Amino acid sequence: MLIKNQIYEATVTDYTAEGQGVARIEGCAVFIPNAIAGEKCTVRIEKVGKTWAAGKMVQILERSPHRINRACPVAKLCGGCDFHHMDYEEECRLKASRVRDCLNRLGGQKLEEVPIHGAPSTTCYRNKAQYPVAVEKGRAYAGFFKAGTHQVIENKRCLILPEVADQVKDAVIDWMNQYRISVYDEETHRGLVRHIYVRQGAVSRQVLVCIVANGRKLNRIPELLDRLKKIPGFATLVLSVNTRPGNAVLGDEFITLWGPGYIEDTLCGLTFRLSPRSFYQVNHHQAQELYRAAITAAGITKADTVLDLYCGVGTITLAMSQAAGRVIGVEVIPQAVEDAKQNALRNGVTNAEFICADAGEAALALERQGIKADVVVVDPPRKGLNADAIEAIHRFSPRRLVYVSCDPATLARDVALLEQRGFRLQNAQAFDLFPRCAHVESIVTMIKEEQ
Ligand code: SAH
C-alpha cells in the first residue's frame, strides 16, 4: 500500500486517456501529470485509491529525449492543453497507441499498429474559441479554466488559436471594462457575461462573435460593434442567452445582434453555413483529411443510398453526396439541421435529405419504412452509439459501416457490439485533430460478413 506524501522512485511506462504518465509502484498504477513514458523520476503520492494512486513529479532522474521546453507561458496552469511538455512525435505515438490499445483491450481486436495522420501544424489550428470570463479586483478578464477547476487563468495569446480569436477576446474585455458590463458569478448566479465565443472560417476568414450571457439584454451594443468592426473578417454578432446554472457554455436561445447570425466556410470543396450552435470540426485541415479518408473508406457508388448518422451541418453527408445515389443525414440539433438543409441548397445538392431526430430512433424508423442503406456512416459524440443505433445498423445490414469517432474507448465498445452482429473490422486509422490536447479522432471501417 502506497503512503500519502511519501516520495517514491518510478519509471513511467504508459499514459492515461487524459495524457498523464502512468507508472507502476509496488503493483499500484500511479498517475503522474506531465510525465513522459520512459522517464525515471521521483514522485510524491498525493492521493491513494483502491487500485490506483495520483502523484506529483518531484524530480526527473532520467529525462525523455521527447521532453521539450514549454513555449506557452501559462501551459503549467491552463487546463486547455495537455502536451506542451513533449514533442509532437511522442504525442502522435501515444495517440496512435491509445486507439490501438482501446480497440484491442475493449474491442477484442488484435491490431499490431494503428497508423496516425499527424497534423502539419500544432499552432493556430483551432477555428473556435470559448473563453470563460472572470473578474479580479473589479477588472474583467478572460482565459481558460485551470485543469479540474473553474478558476480562469488569463491567457494573453493562446498558441493553438488564430490571432483573431484573441483580438476579439481583448476587444470584448476592453468594452466590458470601459462600460462596466458585469461578469457572471457561478456561485451567486448574478452578473451578465459568462463566455466569449469566437468562430473563424478557416478559408473564408469570416468571424462570428457570440456573447454568452446570463440574460437577454445587453447594453452598449453600438460601442461593442465599434470595436469588433475593426477586427479583420468580423461578420456577425450573436447573443446566446444562458440563464441556467451548470457547465454548458451555450444557452438555447440565440439573438442576432448584427449581421446574418452565421458565417460561411469552405470544406472539401463545399460551402457550409455555420451557426454558433452547430458542430464544426475545429481543425479545418485535419477535418478535410478525416472526411476524405471516410469517403474513401465508404467505397460508395452511384447506386448507393448512404445514411449519415450524427451528421451535424451535413459536412460528411454532402461531401459523400457526389459519389452516391442518395444520402440521408440525421442530426438532433434543430439549428444544425436547418444549416444542413441550407448547405445542400447552397451547394446545389439535390440528392440529400436531412432528418431532425435522435439518430438511433430515426434509423429504426427509416428501416421500418423499407429504406435500404448500402453504406452507413456514424460520427457520434463521445458517448458513442446507443442501443437503438446499434440495432438499426444491424437491421440495415449495410455493405460497409464507417465509424468516425472522437473517443477510442466508446468506439472500441461499439466495435465489439457490432462484431456480435456480424460485422468485422477491416481498417482502423487515427487522426490528430487536436495537437497538444489529449483528444484523438479515429475512423474504423467495418464490413458485413458473408451470411
Ligand atoms: N458529422 C458531423 C458532426 C459530428 S459531431 C461533422 O463531422 O461535422 C456529432 C453530432 O451528433 C453533433 O452535431 C451532435 O449535435 C449530434 N448528436 C448528438 N447526439 C445525437 C443524437 N442522439 N442523435 C443525432 N445526433 C446527435
XYZ file of C-alpha atoms and ligand atoms in Angstrom:
477
model
C 0.000 0.000 0.000
C 1.449 3.343 -1.032
C 1.653 6.027 1.617
C 0.360 9.543 1.036
C 3.003 12.298 0.934
C 5.820 9.752 0.727
C 8.295 10.038 -2.127
C 8.927 7.009 -4.376
C 11.095 6.319 -7.386
C 9.177 5.359 -10.525
C 9.583 4.581 -14.210
C 6.827 5.937 -16.431
C 5.581 3.264 -18.817
C 2.301 4.459 -20.281
C -0.327 7.219 -20.448
C -3.905 7.673 -19.237
C -6.680 8.708 -21.627
C -6.129 12.284 -20.423
C -2.421 12.085 -21.274
C -0.982 11.779 -17.762
C 2.009 9.478 -17.316
C 1.396 6.103 -15.663
C 3.961 4.272 -13.528
C 3.594 1.071 -11.504
C 4.844 1.382 -7.944
C 4.502 -1.683 -5.717
C 1.924 -3.045 -8.140
C -0.235 0.074 -7.984
C -0.915 2.275 -11.054
C 0.201 5.820 -10.259
C -0.955 8.717 -12.436
C 1.645 11.453 -12.825
C 0.783 14.644 -14.728
C 3.439 15.951 -17.149
C 5.432 12.710 -17.070
C 6.656 11.128 -20.300
C 6.873 7.386 -20.991
C 10.419 6.109 -20.458
C 11.242 8.724 -17.824
C 12.566 7.795 -14.419
C 11.514 10.206 -11.693
C 10.740 10.668 -8.034
C 7.046 11.074 -7.237
C 5.207 12.401 -4.213
C 1.993 10.438 -3.668
C -0.934 12.828 -3.256
C -3.955 10.541 -3.295
C -4.330 6.812 -2.735
C -7.327 4.949 -4.158
C -8.107 1.225 -4.042
C -6.320 0.247 -7.230
C -4.608 3.480 -8.202
C -2.812 6.492 -6.810
C -2.143 10.034 -8.009
C 1.265 11.594 -7.644
C 3.245 14.684 -8.496
C 6.622 14.535 -10.157
C 9.305 15.862 -7.793
C 12.468 15.328 -9.813
C 13.299 13.830 -13.175
C 16.100 11.302 -12.771
C 16.215 10.202 -16.422
C 14.785 12.688 -18.869
C 12.956 11.571 -22.025
C 14.505 12.757 -25.288
C 10.927 13.792 -26.159
C 10.748 16.346 -23.335
C 10.725 19.946 -24.598
C 10.581 23.377 -23.014
C 7.067 24.704 -22.993
C 6.552 27.535 -25.481
C 3.324 28.687 -23.787
C 3.914 30.801 -20.670
C 0.728 29.633 -18.953
C 0.939 25.962 -20.037
C 1.534 24.724 -16.490
C -1.606 26.372 -15.107
C -4.012 26.420 -18.043
C -6.143 23.309 -18.469
C -6.562 23.857 -22.218
C -3.612 21.789 -23.469
C -2.086 18.575 -22.149
C 1.120 18.071 -24.108
C 3.209 21.231 -24.114
C 5.947 19.330 -22.301
C 6.566 16.744 -25.051
C 7.491 16.850 -28.733
C 4.874 16.180 -31.379
C 6.395 12.839 -32.369
C 5.750 11.409 -28.898
C 2.262 12.941 -28.828
C 1.344 11.201 -32.097
C 2.877 7.932 -30.896
C 0.850 7.954 -27.692
C -2.377 8.846 -29.512
C -1.947 6.033 -32.036
C -1.160 3.591 -29.197
C -4.231 4.707 -27.316
C -6.527 3.965 -30.276
C -4.827 0.591 -30.846
C -4.927 -0.374 -27.160
C -8.617 0.539 -26.828
C -9.530 -1.477 -29.926
C -7.513 -4.446 -28.686
C -8.462 -4.394 -24.990
C -12.066 -3.213 -25.179
C -12.877 -4.103 -28.777
C -11.426 -7.613 -28.870
C -9.090 -6.846 -31.815
C -5.507 -7.956 -32.351
C -4.101 -4.914 -34.137
C -0.348 -4.512 -34.111
C -0.450 -0.903 -35.043
C -2.944 1.812 -35.916
C -1.499 4.458 -38.262
C -1.954 8.083 -37.249
C -2.310 11.064 -39.565
C -0.433 13.802 -37.724
C -1.225 17.478 -38.272
C 1.092 19.667 -40.371
C 0.875 22.412 -37.763
C 0.493 22.291 -33.985
C -0.168 26.028 -33.598
C -3.002 28.414 -34.585
C -5.072 25.474 -35.830
C -8.326 25.909 -33.905
C -11.125 27.760 -35.654
C -13.227 28.106 -32.492
C -12.530 29.575 -29.059
C -14.689 29.695 -25.933
C -13.196 31.921 -23.280
C -14.745 31.911 -19.807
C -14.844 35.406 -18.317
C -13.869 36.218 -14.729
C -13.237 39.284 -12.611
C -10.384 40.252 -10.349
C -10.119 43.489 -8.382
C -13.020 44.900 -10.358
C -11.453 44.195 -13.797
C -12.895 41.641 -16.179
C -10.506 39.228 -17.886
C -10.791 36.070 -19.983
C -8.758 32.920 -20.443
C -9.219 29.234 -19.834
C -10.108 27.098 -16.847
C -7.290 25.673 -14.778
C -7.436 21.879 -15.148
C -10.172 20.356 -12.994
C -11.349 23.744 -11.644
C -13.415 26.743 -12.660
C -10.617 29.158 -11.889
C -9.987 31.243 -15.002
C -6.312 31.514 -15.954
C -5.664 34.573 -18.057
C -4.089 33.731 -21.395
C -2.962 36.733 -23.384
C -2.020 34.811 -26.528
C -3.129 31.214 -26.877
C -0.762 29.346 -29.216
C -3.337 26.944 -30.644
C -5.794 29.715 -31.567
C -5.641 32.104 -34.505
C -4.650 35.636 -33.535
C -8.087 36.942 -34.468
C -9.693 34.976 -31.599
C -7.518 36.764 -29.073
C -8.227 40.088 -30.793
C -11.957 39.507 -30.292
C -11.426 38.469 -26.675
C -9.377 41.623 -25.992
C -11.962 43.849 -27.697
C -14.851 42.383 -25.680
C -12.923 42.598 -22.403
C -11.958 46.200 -23.151
C -15.616 47.031 -23.818
C -16.730 45.269 -20.624
C -14.222 47.160 -18.508
C -14.932 50.528 -20.092
C -18.727 50.281 -19.717
C -18.752 48.206 -16.524
C -20.571 45.293 -18.121
C -20.829 42.762 -15.319
C -19.236 39.319 -15.202
C -21.335 36.264 -14.350
C -20.601 34.676 -10.986
C -21.271 30.921 -10.842
C -21.773 30.916 -7.099
C -24.268 33.734 -6.722
C -25.713 33.233 -10.230
C -25.546 37.008 -10.706
C -23.741 39.127 -13.262
C -24.086 39.025 -17.040
C -21.274 37.841 -19.338
C -20.287 34.170 -18.988
C -18.262 33.323 -22.091
C -16.827 34.948 -25.195
C -17.248 32.592 -28.136
C -15.414 33.143 -31.426
C -15.560 31.108 -34.616
C -13.496 31.880 -37.713
C -13.948 30.302 -41.137
C -10.527 28.809 -41.888
C -10.922 29.547 -45.609
C -13.495 32.377 -45.653
C -11.805 34.189 -42.710
C -15.280 35.346 -41.627
C -15.552 35.833 -37.876
C -18.604 35.084 -35.751
C -18.670 36.544 -32.247
C -21.129 35.220 -29.703
C -21.502 36.715 -26.245
C -22.894 34.160 -23.811
C -24.850 35.995 -21.146
C -26.985 35.332 -18.111
C -29.818 37.444 -19.527
C -31.474 38.739 -22.698
C -30.419 42.359 -22.503
C -27.021 43.660 -23.434
C -26.260 47.366 -23.051
C -23.800 49.379 -25.126
C -24.083 47.199 -28.220
C -23.048 50.026 -30.627
C -19.869 50.554 -28.598
C -19.109 46.825 -28.768
C -19.725 46.813 -32.515
C -17.387 49.812 -32.964
C -14.617 47.676 -31.521
C -15.495 44.455 -33.325
C -15.776 46.128 -36.718
C -12.075 46.921 -36.524
C -11.302 43.190 -36.455
C -10.492 41.651 -39.861
C -13.298 39.416 -41.135
C -15.814 40.317 -38.397
C -19.135 39.228 -39.907
C -21.761 38.808 -37.217
C -22.547 39.299 -33.517
C -24.889 36.947 -31.685
C -26.121 36.865 -28.092
C -26.567 33.429 -26.571
C -28.887 33.551 -23.575
C -27.777 31.072 -20.935
C -29.502 31.642 -17.601
C -29.082 28.094 -16.340
C -26.515 27.179 -13.729
C -24.129 24.436 -14.839
C -21.276 23.826 -17.239
C -22.992 24.069 -20.632
C -21.390 27.015 -22.410
C -24.130 27.989 -24.849
C -27.771 28.584 -23.938
C -30.713 27.519 -26.086
C -31.790 30.982 -27.211
C -29.788 32.961 -29.775
C -30.430 36.595 -30.624
C -28.671 38.019 -33.672
C -27.417 41.496 -32.780
C -25.643 42.303 -36.029
C -25.106 40.579 -39.388
C -26.717 37.324 -40.518
C -26.188 35.316 -37.291
C -23.941 32.802 -39.011
C -20.737 32.629 -41.060
C -19.749 30.514 -44.022
C -16.702 28.399 -44.646
C -15.442 26.080 -47.371
C -14.644 22.439 -46.635
C -13.974 19.588 -49.081
C -14.872 21.939 -51.952
C -18.305 22.762 -50.483
C -19.606 25.857 -48.727
C -21.037 25.467 -45.237
C -23.160 27.831 -43.207
C -22.256 27.741 -39.536
C -24.420 28.937 -36.645
C -22.931 29.216 -33.152
C -24.723 26.058 -32.003
C -23.727 23.899 -34.990
C -20.930 21.405 -34.635
C -17.989 22.074 -36.932
C -14.619 20.394 -36.531
C -12.153 22.860 -35.009
C -9.173 21.831 -37.135
C -10.034 22.567 -40.747
C -7.024 20.941 -42.417
C -7.268 17.750 -40.422
C -11.069 17.623 -40.745
C -10.651 17.544 -44.526
C -8.158 14.697 -44.181
C -10.589 12.859 -41.909
C -13.556 13.290 -44.245
C -11.559 12.349 -47.330
C -10.469 9.173 -45.584
C -14.083 8.483 -44.561
C -15.220 8.903 -48.183
C -12.509 6.518 -49.419
C -13.364 4.025 -46.676
C -17.062 4.157 -47.582
C -16.364 2.912 -51.136
C -19.596 4.492 -52.432
C -21.083 4.009 -55.904
C -23.790 5.977 -57.699
C -26.268 3.187 -56.966
C -25.820 3.519 -53.201
C -28.015 5.022 -50.522
C -25.817 6.383 -47.731
C -27.117 7.013 -44.236
C -25.059 9.548 -42.251
C -25.991 9.387 -38.569
C -24.969 12.312 -36.291
C -24.447 14.484 -39.364
C -24.139 17.967 -37.798
C -24.408 20.605 -40.557
C -24.110 17.878 -43.181
C -20.352 18.044 -43.764
C -19.821 14.319 -44.388
C -23.307 13.846 -45.903
C -22.784 16.489 -48.564
C -19.160 15.536 -49.200
C -20.415 11.991 -49.922
C -23.444 13.094 -51.969
C -21.410 13.493 -55.154
C -20.422 9.826 -55.212
C -23.756 8.410 -54.017
C -27.267 7.967 -55.420
C -28.997 9.237 -52.299
C -27.751 10.485 -48.929
C -29.774 10.856 -45.721
C -28.363 12.757 -42.748
C -29.746 12.535 -39.195
C -28.979 15.113 -36.526
C -30.652 16.038 -33.235
C -29.927 19.807 -33.022
C -32.579 21.749 -34.993
C -30.246 24.672 -35.924
C -27.682 22.235 -37.296
C -30.363 20.501 -39.402
C -31.513 23.899 -40.666
C -27.882 24.698 -41.565
C -27.528 21.284 -43.255
C -30.619 21.884 -45.428
C -29.380 25.343 -46.387
C -25.960 23.878 -47.123
C -27.483 21.342 -49.525
C -29.317 24.158 -51.348
C -26.304 26.455 -51.316
C -24.156 23.751 -52.942
C -26.790 22.627 -55.444
C -27.010 19.161 -53.902
C -30.347 17.583 -54.819
C -29.898 14.003 -53.592
C -29.575 14.805 -49.861
C -32.277 14.738 -47.181
C -31.947 15.678 -43.533
C -33.956 14.473 -40.580
C -34.014 16.170 -37.180
C -34.224 13.339 -34.632
C -32.285 11.031 -32.377
C -30.011 9.033 -34.685
C -30.995 5.604 -33.362
C -34.741 6.300 -33.368
C -34.673 7.826 -36.856
C -32.587 4.958 -38.233
C -35.028 2.379 -36.838
C -37.946 4.330 -38.320
C -36.248 4.526 -41.750
C -35.599 0.791 -41.678
C -39.263 0.132 -40.849
C -40.239 2.302 -43.829
C -38.287 -0.075 -46.038
C -35.328 2.209 -46.776
C -32.211 0.230 -47.697
C -28.872 1.677 -46.647
C -25.900 0.335 -48.600
C -23.403 2.304 -46.558
C -23.868 3.698 -43.050
C -21.615 6.411 -41.655
C -21.739 7.301 -37.967
C -19.941 10.149 -36.210
C -21.430 10.196 -32.694
C -20.429 12.361 -29.724
C -18.094 10.888 -27.096
C -20.650 8.578 -25.551
C -20.796 6.592 -28.781
C -23.774 4.716 -30.219
C -26.875 3.889 -28.220
C -28.702 0.550 -28.344
C -31.180 1.805 -30.980
C -28.385 2.882 -33.318
C -26.617 -0.475 -32.978
C -29.899 -2.323 -33.575
C -30.725 -0.175 -36.623
C -27.269 -0.770 -38.146
C -27.748 -4.485 -37.571
C -31.141 -4.425 -39.331
C -29.912 -2.275 -42.238
C -27.070 -4.735 -42.701
C -25.105 -2.244 -44.863
C -22.236 -3.403 -47.043
C -19.976 -1.069 -45.140
C -20.046 0.833 -41.909
C -17.702 3.789 -41.490
C -17.411 4.789 -37.840
C -15.843 8.215 -37.228
C -15.121 8.546 -33.530
C -13.836 11.144 -31.083
C -13.465 8.641 -28.231
C -11.490 5.431 -28.799
C -12.960 3.766 -25.687
C -16.608 4.014 -26.753
C -15.592 3.252 -30.337
C -13.972 0.007 -29.158
C -17.039 -0.897 -27.072
C -19.273 -0.388 -30.114
C -16.913 -2.334 -32.391
C -17.283 -5.320 -30.044
C -21.096 -4.950 -30.069
C -21.170 -4.708 -33.871
C -18.948 -7.763 -34.206
C -21.568 -9.717 -32.266
C -23.962 -8.693 -35.031
C -21.878 -9.963 -37.904
C -19.596 -7.009 -38.726
C -15.836 -7.378 -38.977
C -13.275 -4.631 -38.542
C -11.465 -4.079 -41.803
C -9.395 -0.987 -41.157
C -8.598 1.458 -38.351
C -6.816 4.810 -38.612
C -6.187 7.609 -36.127
C -6.244 11.316 -36.973
C -4.817 14.096 -34.881
C -7.263 16.980 -34.973
C -6.215 18.378 -31.602
C -2.431 18.847 -31.387
C -1.218 19.500 -27.806
C -4.536 18.216 -26.418
C -5.337 14.643 -25.386
C -8.321 14.028 -27.696
C -7.869 11.870 -30.752
C -10.171 11.049 -33.669
C -10.312 7.772 -35.481
C -12.030 6.053 -38.370
C -12.900 2.395 -38.304
C -14.294 0.597 -41.345
C -16.405 -2.479 -40.729
C -17.749 -4.837 -43.341
C -20.632 -7.247 -43.110
C -19.504 -10.860 -43.008
C -20.998 -13.092 -45.706
C -24.060 -14.814 -44.187
N -20.523 14.522 -38.719
C -20.574 15.892 -38.303
C -20.931 16.093 -36.840
C -20.234 15.205 -35.835
S -20.354 15.689 -34.143
C -19.253 16.591 -38.618
O -18.223 15.949 -38.723
O -19.266 17.811 -38.783
C -21.681 14.770 -33.557
C -23.037 15.333 -33.885
O -24.013 14.464 -33.316
C -23.307 16.720 -33.335
O -23.748 17.555 -34.385
C -24.444 16.494 -32.309
O -25.342 17.576 -32.246
C -25.097 15.251 -32.855
N -25.842 14.424 -31.905
C -25.627 14.238 -30.592
N -26.495 13.356 -30.086
C -27.288 12.941 -31.105
C -28.367 12.016 -31.213
N -28.807 11.352 -30.160
N -28.935 11.837 -32.423
C -28.495 12.528 -33.517
N -27.479 13.416 -33.457
C -26.880 13.626 -32.280
